[in-house]
Each structure stands twice: as structure tokens, then as C-alpha cells.
Amino acid sequence: MTENTTRASTFAPVNIAVIKYWGKRDTKLNLPTNASLSVTLSQDDLRTHTTASCSPSFTADSLTLNNADQDISGARTQACLRELRSLRAALESKDSSLPKLSTQPLKIVSENNFPTAAGLASSAAGFAALIRAIADLYQLPSSPTELSRIARQGSGSACRSLMGGYVAWRKGDKADGSDSEAYEVQPASHWPEMRAIILVASAEKKDVSSTAGMQQTVASSALFAHRAEVVVPQRMAAMEEAVKAKDFEAFADLSMKDSNNFHACCLDTQPPIFYMNDTSRAAVRLVEAINASHPEGKKYAAYTFDAGPNAVVYYLEKDADTVAGTFKTLLGDKTGWSGANGEKIKARQGSLEGTEVAGEALKKGISRVILTSVGDGPRKTEEHLC
Amino acid sequence: MTENTTRASTFAPVNIAVIKYWGKRDTKLNLPTNASLSVTLSQDDLRTHTTASCSPSFTADSLTLNNADQDISGARTQACLRELRSLRAALESKDSSLPKLSTQPLKIVSENNFPTAAGLASSAAGFAALIRAIADLYQLPSSPTELSRIARQGSGSACRSLMGGYVAWRKGDKADGSDSEAYEVQPASHWPEMRAIILVASAEKKDVSSTAGMQQTVASSALFAHRAEVVVPQRMAAMEEAVKAKDFEAFADLSMKDSNNFHACCLDTQPPIFYMNDTSRAAVRLVEAINASHPEGKKYAAYTFDAGPNAVVYYLEKDADTVAGTFKTLLGDKTGWSGANGEKIKARQGSLEGTEVAGEALKKGISRVILTSVGDGPRKTEEHLC
């Protein structure tokens, strides 16, 4: 760090939606066609670490991710930087004693602690960390919800990574997007028992980028408008209730239904978009078998799939051996079981009835697992990357 | 054949829908939630051959398929036999000179000329042949449309196999099902250039039977009612127009959209139903690549998938080398290319750009091909099976 350099660093989390964001009603402002709701995952397991610094001696804005230079000329990143600078400039114009950081070039350095190739939605954590670090650098008084309106313009789902626990993203109605923001439904401490196992599918080229895919769906699916206008609003209300009541049964039912509904709209797109593959189908069948083993006919686990073949399976801590233990029996030789989260999971003895075919497909198609849990929002840190 | 035995034999065709039947509004009468439209395929390639006979010396009704005894006590088969006997009894009561066949036990012998394990919708051809053969045995004056109301009760899609060419099945509105019947949109001679290649996927246990699956969809999909009430009625009208105008571009577009829309509703079912697998996805990508090679941006081919992973690809005769030739390049070593249909197809030189992954998946997942074309309705034959 050279003289006159100011800096701030943050960790920001990944989030995995249980009511899915898919479709924009405004592509420039990243305004969604429907609300969404996600679980913020623990930064102990998955996080982006970002340091934002500025100095009059820097020559231009720059961003590196995992030591590789990134293009920041894109409209989305530029919109975020412009909005943050504008907030800083307003502070500086009110208080002339403040250093004129808004006019200085920014140097942003980011690192993900998870494999980028794993196909995990890293842009959410990345933009949330970038926004949070710059907001701290600029000492902005903005709330997470206010910052979420900026993060949304970088990557839609990033707005939900500015808070911990159970986070919703309001669709909003205004054309300028000022009411399309994230809010905390409940903090992680409200329902800290939520766990997740991510089954990372072997690398395969992604079918269609989510940015392109969602607009193809909006333009061509005969079913999507019904999802956005009728199905999701009902499920959002029910899911907020489920989280408040810590009702895992309802949470699981809604999560699985909404994941399938989203992928159904992808399949109904012209040309059809397939994110789930035979490995994903096998994960669905395993979760169904785990649930079928419940003595009271309840649900132990819920699957959800983002725009890729990886399964994220939510469950409660008390059922760790039942849920994660079943996957450990099958996938115990894959990466991801070492460390505190994985070592304490007891592998299930014997396989579940009728899962032989699905089990073989999973063994073949899954390359690693990640064990994690609900977690907090971005954390300020004094560990600086530059 | 013993003395006093009366008999009649028929060949009946398979049909493959391009606007799909999925969902019943009345499970007893097999009344559909929406109309459907299919292409009747040539009996030179795929057919059920059935002989119906009756004799006072028979002790009970019986049915064999490919030399194996079949249970005919099911409500569906019984409904068909009851209705046909009742029509015969009415003739007998009007003309006392007629033999009292309606009171004699029936012996029905059927054979499919295609592998039952191939997962082709054999019940349509099977029930159509059964109905047509008994109607001929009984010398019923009923039209194919009148018989279609009976066949529908055996297996919904069987009603469309009583006619050739391009056949629609009207949803109907009446509770007794009397207006839910098949009608010929156009005969095969109107548009005889229609060809089909069926890519038969390697044996895999079917996900869910279509009978059970469709009612799970009706009961649990949040999207299905929109399909049945809004999407299909529009597409039926457009598809009838496309067939009348011999507009392959519209035919292909509607076929692919409707197949995807149907499978989207399967995926939106709780628990989700997956009929398409990674092999099916590869077939979709190959057809897309074939179409992308059209110099004017038009469509050479259309895929459609029934309740299983097999792809049926429709194309016009003039494009045989472009469409079937592409599959011959990839799948030339599989069963199905010998015989007149296959030998005349010229394999494409070199592969289509960007289809390497999909091509490998097809080579691995497809066990045989069937080359066929649009064809006529059931044919009376003097080749008797008993």
C-alpha cells in the first residue's frame, strides 16, 4: 500500500435461492419479473474476499479476481461504480473536510475461496463483496437494503448476498427500480439449524448463460408469464411464512416445487434450455428416497437447482446423518468430506431401497461435495488483499 | 379354425402426436383435458396385426399378444368389448337372420412387428387393431370416428390410430364423452412427403407410466391448467392450418414447442417426472444443428418426445439426406438402416459444427433407428393369426 491509499476489505457470502429469480422486466436496471427468496450460506465455507482501495496515484479503475485482470468496462460494473461514487460525492459536498475519494481511481482485488469452475453462482458473492467493500471504503451510511439496489444492477442475485439468513428480493413496481430491493426475512440466528450439501457435478459446458437464458424464456415460453404473475407471488408469501414458522416441511415442499417450476419454464423456452442433466435427476431421486424413508411421511431434505446441474440439498442439522450421511455412503470418496463439517457426518449403513441406479449415476456424475449451512451477511475484515 | 368360428383380421398403425395428449378430465371414460393431433405412421414399418374370432365353442374371452396371454379383465378392455357387443346386439335384434355373435366368447390374437421393449407407444396400435378387427368381425357399419369413441376408452391415443394421415382428437365437452372423438384433419395422400426417423434409446426403466404420470400432473402442476386451457387450443388451430397448408416450417415449430411444453409440465409435476434424458437432450441439439445449417434459416426437421426418451424426428422426403443422413453418419452402425427406407439415405460427409458432444451422447444412448413415413389407417387383411 502506497502513501495516500485508503482501503477497506470485506467477506461476502454466496446465496442459493429457494424461490428462483428468472426473467428481467428491465435488462438495463436488472429488474426482475418476479420476487425471489434465498438462503445465505456460511462464509466459513464459501465466500468472496474483496479489498477496495483508492488513491490519487492510481491511473485507472481496476479489478482482479483470483489474480486475473477483469474487464470492468461493462455497463453493469460501471453502473455500480457510478452509483457508489455519486453517494460518496454527496457526502464530500456536504462535508468539505472529507477526502475527495470519489474522484480517485479504484483498485479492487477479489478472491473466491471456492473453485470457480464448480459452477456455483459466484457473481452474487462477487458483486456483493465489491459493493460492500467500496461502501466501507467510502464510509457510506447506506443500509444493506439501500446497497442492495446498487448490487442488483451488477448481478441480480447479488442483492440478496448483502444480508445474512433468509433474504427476499422484492420485485418492485416502479420503472426506475427504486423499490426493487432485498430485505431480510429472518436472520440466520432465527433458524440456525439449516444445513446444505452441494453436490458439484463434473465439469460440463453450461447450456446457456443465465443472462441470455432468462430473456429467451421471457420471450418464448408459453408458461413463464403464468409462473411470474401467479405461481411465484403465492409461493413467496408461503415461503416467508414457512421461514418465520421454521416449518421445514413447507420450506422443503415449496423449494422443490419452485426449482422444478423454474426448470420447467427453461424447458418450455424455444430453443429449450436444459440445466438439469441425468446426474441432477439422480440427485432428485435420492432426495425422494431419503424423504420416503421418513417414518411419519415427512420430509428430511429439499433439493434445488440453479442454472446448472449442481444439486443443493437443504436439511436440518438434526437430520445430518440421515441426509448427508446417505450421500457420504455413496460419495464418500469424493473431495469435500474432510474438515469439521464433513468428518462428523456418519455414513448411512447400506443403501436406500430402489436407489441403485440413481446411486451409480451420482457416483459417476458428481466430482465433489460442499457441506455448509445458513450464515451471516458480509463481514468487514482487516485482512487486506492489497 | 374350428367349424362355426367367424373371424376378421386387421393391421393397425402407430401414431405419434405433435400436439400432445396429457391429462384426463375423466379417468373412467378416458376424456382428455385438451385436444391432440398426431401423424399416423406407415404400417409397412410399424403395426399391430390382430385377428378377432368368435365361436360358441370358445369358453371365455381371451387375448394373446406376441404369443403371451394378456389379462383382459381390466376395466378399459372390458369397456371396449361391452360397447362393441352392444352395437352387434343392436344389429342382431333388428335382423333376426344374423348369427348371434354378440353372445359368443371372443378370441383375439395380436402381434406387433416392432420390439415391444423399444418403448414405442404400442397400446395405441394395439387397441385400434382390437377395435377395428372386432368391428369387422361383427360387420358393424360404424365409421372410424364412431369407433374412435370406443377405442378412446381402451387407450386414449388409440382413437387416433383408427385413421390415416393427420388425425386430431377433439377434447369434447360432454360429460358422457360422446363428443370426444378422433377425426381426419387430412389424409396421408394430402401431404405424403412426411417422413420420420425414430431414435430408439437404450432400454431404461420408464420413469412413470403415462397413465399414472398424467394424473399426477393434473393434480400437482402449477402450469398444466394453463397449458390445457390456453396453450393447446391455440396450437391445435395453428397445427390444423399448418397441415392443411403443408407448411412444414409451422408444423416443425409447433411440434417442437408442444413437445417441450408437455415435458415442462411433467417436470413441474410433484414429484417431477423426467421422460427426456441426456440422450434425448443430445437429439434435440442435433436437430437444432441440422436446422441451423439451413441456408435460409428455415427448418429441416422437428423433434417430438412421447412419455419416454425416444426422439421422433419428422422431416420431408426431399430433406432425407440432410436429416436422416446426419443421423446415419453418427448412428450408421446401429440396427435399422438396412431395408429400402434406410439404404437409400446418403450419410452426410463430416459432422455438423458444434455437435461433437451431442453426437457422442447419441452414439452411446441410441440402440436402433426406425425409418418410416406418414401412412394410412387400419387395413383389413385375409392373413389370419388364428
XYZ file of C-alpha atoms in Angstrom, chain A:
386
model
C 0.000 0.000 0.000
C 1.417 3.315 -1.049
C 1.017 6.541 0.855
C -2.383 8.221 0.441
C -4.054 4.911 -0.288
C -7.333 4.327 1.516
C -8.758 0.827 1.690
C -11.439 -1.423 3.095
C -11.949 -5.179 2.920
C -14.912 -7.455 3.250
C -16.006 -11.082 3.010
C -19.310 -11.663 1.245
C -21.387 -14.833 1.078
C -22.975 -16.942 -1.653
C -26.745 -17.339 -1.583
C -28.855 -20.103 -3.097
C -32.445 -19.258 -3.900
C -35.374 -21.429 -2.902
C -37.834 -19.249 -4.827
C -35.958 -18.597 -8.052
C -35.104 -15.391 -9.857
C -35.543 -15.947 -13.604
C -36.513 -13.228 -16.032
C -35.989 -9.478 -16.155
C -38.639 -6.915 -16.889
C -35.843 -4.356 -17.427
C -32.488 -5.668 -18.574
C -30.601 -2.404 -18.016
C -31.654 -1.950 -14.402
C -31.802 -5.721 -13.728
C -35.401 -5.508 -12.602
C -36.920 -8.970 -12.165
C -40.238 -10.300 -13.421
C -40.859 -11.856 -10.018
C -39.705 -11.788 -6.421
C -37.257 -14.371 -5.092
C -36.052 -15.721 -1.748
C -32.731 -17.255 -0.804
C -30.702 -18.707 1.997
C -27.368 -17.005 2.609
C -24.667 -19.650 3.014
C -21.886 -19.585 5.559
C -18.742 -17.655 4.668
C -16.739 -20.213 6.569
C -17.292 -22.436 3.551
C -17.970 -20.237 0.528
C -17.059 -16.592 0.190
C -15.599 -13.830 -1.888
C -12.912 -11.753 -0.179
C -12.535 -8.270 -1.636
C -10.329 -5.282 -0.883
C -11.298 -1.932 -2.375
C -8.702 0.829 -2.348
C -8.370 4.221 -3.938
C -5.513 6.636 -4.366
C -4.784 9.741 -6.403
C -1.699 7.867 -7.620
C -3.732 5.126 -9.345
C -4.102 5.690 -13.053
C -7.398 3.941 -13.713
C -10.042 1.775 -12.087
C -9.002 -1.880 -11.983
C -10.363 -5.213 -10.782
C -8.615 -8.534 -10.352
C -10.294 -11.823 -9.418
C -8.103 -14.690 -8.269
C -5.096 -12.748 -9.622
C -6.552 -12.345 -13.109
C -7.395 -8.924 -14.504
C -11.122 -8.466 -15.110
C -12.800 -6.181 -17.605
C -14.669 -3.510 -15.682
C -15.857 -1.535 -18.680
C -19.146 -3.452 -18.798
C -22.325 -1.485 -18.214
C -23.194 -3.430 -15.076
C -19.945 -2.866 -13.214
C -19.861 0.745 -14.381
C -23.392 1.332 -13.075
C -22.334 0.074 -9.631
C -19.177 2.210 -9.507
C -21.054 5.280 -10.720
C -23.773 4.954 -8.078
C -21.306 4.395 -5.244
C -19.161 7.349 -6.345
C -22.218 9.508 -6.550
C -23.155 8.637 -2.950
C -19.604 9.429 -1.834
C -19.577 12.697 -3.782
C -22.770 13.756 -1.998
C -21.056 13.172 1.379
C -17.990 15.102 0.233
C -20.045 18.054 -0.952
C -21.781 18.235 2.435
C -18.538 17.971 4.434
C -15.551 19.626 2.773
C -13.175 18.076 5.319
C -13.708 14.640 3.767
C -11.015 13.426 1.375
C -12.172 13.513 -2.240
C -12.159 9.731 -2.685
C -14.961 9.897 -5.265
C -12.571 11.368 -7.806
C -9.787 8.832 -7.250
C -9.344 5.653 -9.311
C -10.345 2.437 -7.560
C -8.282 -0.697 -7.278
C -10.350 -3.738 -6.417
C -8.822 -7.101 -5.622
C -11.019 -10.186 -5.125
C -10.521 -13.827 -4.288
C -13.014 -16.669 -4.137
C -12.287 -19.450 -1.683
C -14.159 -21.959 -3.842
C -13.322 -23.379 -7.257
C -14.662 -21.043 -9.932
C -15.107 -23.990 -12.239
C -17.556 -25.571 -9.812
C -20.399 -23.660 -11.406
C -21.511 -22.073 -8.152
C -23.197 -18.725 -8.564
C -20.091 -16.716 -7.775
C -21.287 -13.451 -9.298
C -23.673 -12.894 -6.387
C -20.903 -13.068 -3.784
C -18.548 -11.163 -6.089
C -20.765 -8.144 -6.655
C -21.943 -8.102 -3.030
C -18.318 -8.028 -1.850
C -17.412 -5.325 -4.343
C -20.339 -3.101 -3.325
C -19.823 -3.671 0.409
C -16.064 -3.049 0.255
C -16.416 0.174 -1.707
C -19.283 1.336 0.544
C -16.983 0.773 3.552
C -14.077 2.474 1.789
C -16.338 5.460 1.134
C -17.804 5.261 4.649
C -21.298 5.403 3.222
C -24.106 5.361 5.784
C -26.295 3.322 3.400
C -28.188 0.349 4.812
C -27.802 -3.121 3.289
C -31.207 -2.669 1.653
C -30.095 0.621 0.095
C -26.898 -1.014 -1.139
C -28.924 -3.935 -2.486
C -30.462 -1.634 -5.096
C -26.937 -0.950 -6.371
C -25.757 -4.567 -6.177
C -28.847 -5.653 -8.114
C -27.580 -3.655 -11.088
C -24.312 -5.588 -11.048
C -25.858 -9.058 -10.830
C -29.480 -9.539 -9.876
C -28.985 -12.182 -7.228
C -26.076 -10.206 -5.686
C -28.623 -8.012 -3.922
C -29.533 -10.977 -1.722
C -25.904 -11.556 -0.667
C -25.765 -8.237 1.218
C -27.678 -9.793 4.109
C -27.469 -12.981 6.098
C -30.025 -15.620 6.888
C -33.204 -15.745 4.846
C -33.362 -12.937 2.331
C -36.058 -11.856 -0.120
C -35.734 -9.671 -3.186
C -38.859 -7.629 -3.772
C -39.933 -7.419 -7.410
C -40.920 -3.772 -7.092
C -43.269 -1.921 -9.400
C -41.500 1.353 -10.197
C -39.883 1.824 -13.597
C -36.720 3.313 -12.064
C -36.187 0.219 -9.896
C -36.100 2.181 -6.661
C -38.434 -0.306 -4.958
C -36.751 -3.478 -6.246
C -34.525 -4.296 -3.303
C -33.541 -7.042 -0.891
C -34.753 -7.343 2.685
C -34.048 -9.714 5.500
C -36.946 -12.094 6.071
C -35.248 -13.544 9.148
C -31.633 -13.506 10.286
C -29.566 -16.701 10.367
C -29.963 -16.752 14.174
C -33.737 -17.229 13.787
C -33.312 -20.647 12.190
C -29.633 -21.550 12.533
C -30.198 -25.291 12.118
C -30.476 -25.052 8.316
C -27.760 -27.072 6.562
C -26.912 -27.574 2.913
C -24.932 -30.110 0.950
C -23.938 -29.054 -2.533
C -23.379 -31.877 -4.999
C -20.994 -30.405 -7.541
C -21.448 -32.072 -10.933
C -18.442 -32.890 -13.069
C -17.474 -30.003 -15.313
C -19.704 -29.702 -18.344
C -20.137 -26.664 -20.506
C -23.098 -24.684 -19.264
C -26.069 -24.939 -21.553
C -26.834 -21.223 -21.860
C -25.673 -18.325 -19.680
C -28.375 -17.337 -17.230
C -28.410 -13.770 -18.565
C -29.186 -14.921 -22.096
C -31.329 -17.855 -20.994
C -33.730 -15.907 -18.846
C -34.553 -13.451 -21.589
C -35.115 -16.293 -24.056
C -37.580 -17.709 -21.542
C -39.359 -14.367 -21.109
C -39.599 -14.009 -24.892
C -40.658 -17.507 -25.881
C -42.127 -19.609 -23.060
C -45.879 -20.064 -23.133
C -45.844 -20.877 -19.414
C -43.460 -18.325 -17.962
C -45.882 -15.404 -17.568
C -48.135 -17.649 -15.502
C -45.171 -18.543 -13.298
C -44.173 -14.913 -12.799
C -47.634 -13.489 -12.309
C -49.492 -16.236 -10.455
C -47.253 -19.032 -9.179
C -44.367 -17.111 -7.616
C -46.365 -14.452 -5.722
C -48.311 -17.200 -3.916
C -45.144 -19.145 -3.159
C -43.249 -16.097 -1.910
C -45.937 -15.445 0.683
C -45.982 -19.110 1.707
C -42.189 -19.315 1.867
C -41.887 -16.229 4.089
C -44.424 -17.848 6.398
C -42.505 -21.132 6.368
C -39.263 -19.386 7.318
C -40.925 -17.385 10.089
C -42.562 -20.521 11.485
C -39.371 -22.595 10.969
C -41.630 -25.045 9.151
C -39.166 -27.286 7.310
C -41.962 -29.345 5.774
C -43.378 -26.307 3.970
C -39.910 -24.932 3.215
C -38.914 -28.202 1.539
C -42.149 -28.609 -0.377
C -42.021 -25.065 -1.762
C -38.294 -25.248 -2.559
C -38.594 -28.402 -4.621
C -41.745 -27.257 -6.395
C -40.236 -23.914 -7.274
C -36.988 -25.383 -8.546
C -38.933 -27.731 -10.794
C -41.231 -24.928 -11.922
C -38.254 -22.788 -12.900
C -36.603 -25.628 -14.844
C -39.948 -26.405 -16.483
C -40.006 -22.835 -17.823
C -36.436 -23.324 -19.089
C -37.548 -26.471 -20.920
C -40.539 -24.586 -22.329
C -38.166 -21.981 -23.799
C -37.547 -22.024 -27.564
C -34.953 -23.431 -28.123
C -35.277 -25.396 -24.871
C -32.759 -24.800 -22.094
C -31.620 -27.833 -20.116
C -29.695 -27.106 -16.929
C -30.560 -30.343 -15.164
C -28.905 -33.465 -16.571
C -29.058 -37.182 -15.749
C -26.867 -36.558 -12.683
C -29.340 -33.930 -11.464
C -32.218 -36.354 -11.989
C -30.352 -38.927 -9.909
C -29.969 -36.373 -7.091
C -33.717 -35.717 -7.208
C -34.420 -39.450 -6.923
C -32.021 -39.805 -3.973
C -33.694 -36.956 -2.102
C -37.087 -38.502 -2.815
C -35.829 -41.825 -1.438
C -34.414 -40.132 1.668
C -37.780 -38.457 2.241
C -39.648 -41.702 1.594
C -37.688 -43.234 4.475
C -39.242 -40.811 6.996
C -41.310 -42.841 9.445
C -44.031 -40.167 9.579
C -44.067 -39.440 5.854
C -42.451 -36.035 6.374
C -39.524 -34.504 4.541
C -35.931 -34.722 5.673
C -34.498 -32.817 2.724
C -35.203 -30.453 -0.167
C -33.333 -30.188 -3.454
C -32.958 -27.064 -5.521
C -31.077 -26.485 -8.784
C -29.806 -23.163 -10.113
C -28.863 -22.584 -13.750
C -26.643 -25.666 -13.864
C -26.623 -29.360 -12.925
C -25.375 -28.974 -9.303
C -27.860 -30.016 -6.646
C -28.135 -28.003 -3.441
C -29.860 -30.094 -0.782
C -31.183 -28.319 2.306
C -31.814 -30.179 5.563
C -31.854 -29.563 9.312
C -28.839 -30.249 11.495
C -30.644 -32.992 13.441
C -31.043 -34.932 10.181
C -27.426 -34.589 9.080
C -26.659 -38.293 9.293
C -29.889 -39.210 7.508
C -29.394 -36.763 4.655
C -25.693 -36.005 4.274
C -24.917 -39.485 5.620
C -26.756 -41.038 2.665
C -24.638 -39.024 0.272
C -21.499 -39.893 2.239
C -22.237 -43.583 1.748
C -22.375 -43.019 -1.999
C -19.860 -40.225 -2.463
C -17.514 -40.686 0.480
C -14.503 -40.937 -1.834
C -15.122 -37.506 -3.413
C -13.496 -34.244 -2.325
C -15.293 -32.340 0.419
C -15.726 -34.714 3.373
C -12.570 -33.668 5.195
C -12.804 -30.785 7.668
C -15.164 -30.234 10.557
C -18.395 -30.211 8.532
C -17.779 -33.489 6.784
C -15.914 -35.627 9.280
C -18.694 -35.593 11.844
C -21.264 -36.917 9.335
C -21.912 -40.631 9.848
C -22.270 -42.541 6.608
C -25.549 -44.463 6.376
C -25.177 -48.246 6.652
C -26.393 -49.874 3.438
C -28.176 -48.179 0.598
C -31.748 -46.951 0.425
C -34.148 -49.263 -1.342
C -34.561 -48.628 -5.039
C -31.703 -46.132 -5.332
C -29.152 -48.382 -7.004
C -29.454 -46.837 -10.464
C -29.575 -43.263 -9.165
C -26.679 -44.011 -6.810
C -24.481 -45.229 -9.655
C -25.368 -42.153 -11.721
C -24.389 -39.880 -8.809
C -21.086 -41.677 -8.245
C -20.302 -41.157 -11.907
C -21.537 -37.583 -12.252
C -20.563 -35.854 -9.004
C -16.996 -34.631 -8.590
C -17.104 -33.075 -5.103
C -19.408 -32.121 -2.276
C -19.545 -28.944 -0.189
C -21.075 -29.065 3.282
C -22.315 -25.763 4.608
C -25.099 -24.024 6.497
C -27.098 -20.822 6.712
C -24.822 -17.904 7.552
C -24.482 -14.191 8.119
C -24.192 -11.259 5.744
C -20.942 -9.603 4.618
C -18.245 -9.209 7.285
C -15.753 -6.395 7.437
C -12.179 -7.622 7.781
C -8.742 -6.192 8.364
C -7.236 -8.886 6.128
C -6.439 -6.824 3.066
C -5.609 -8.255 -0.327
C -3.602 -5.206 -1.391
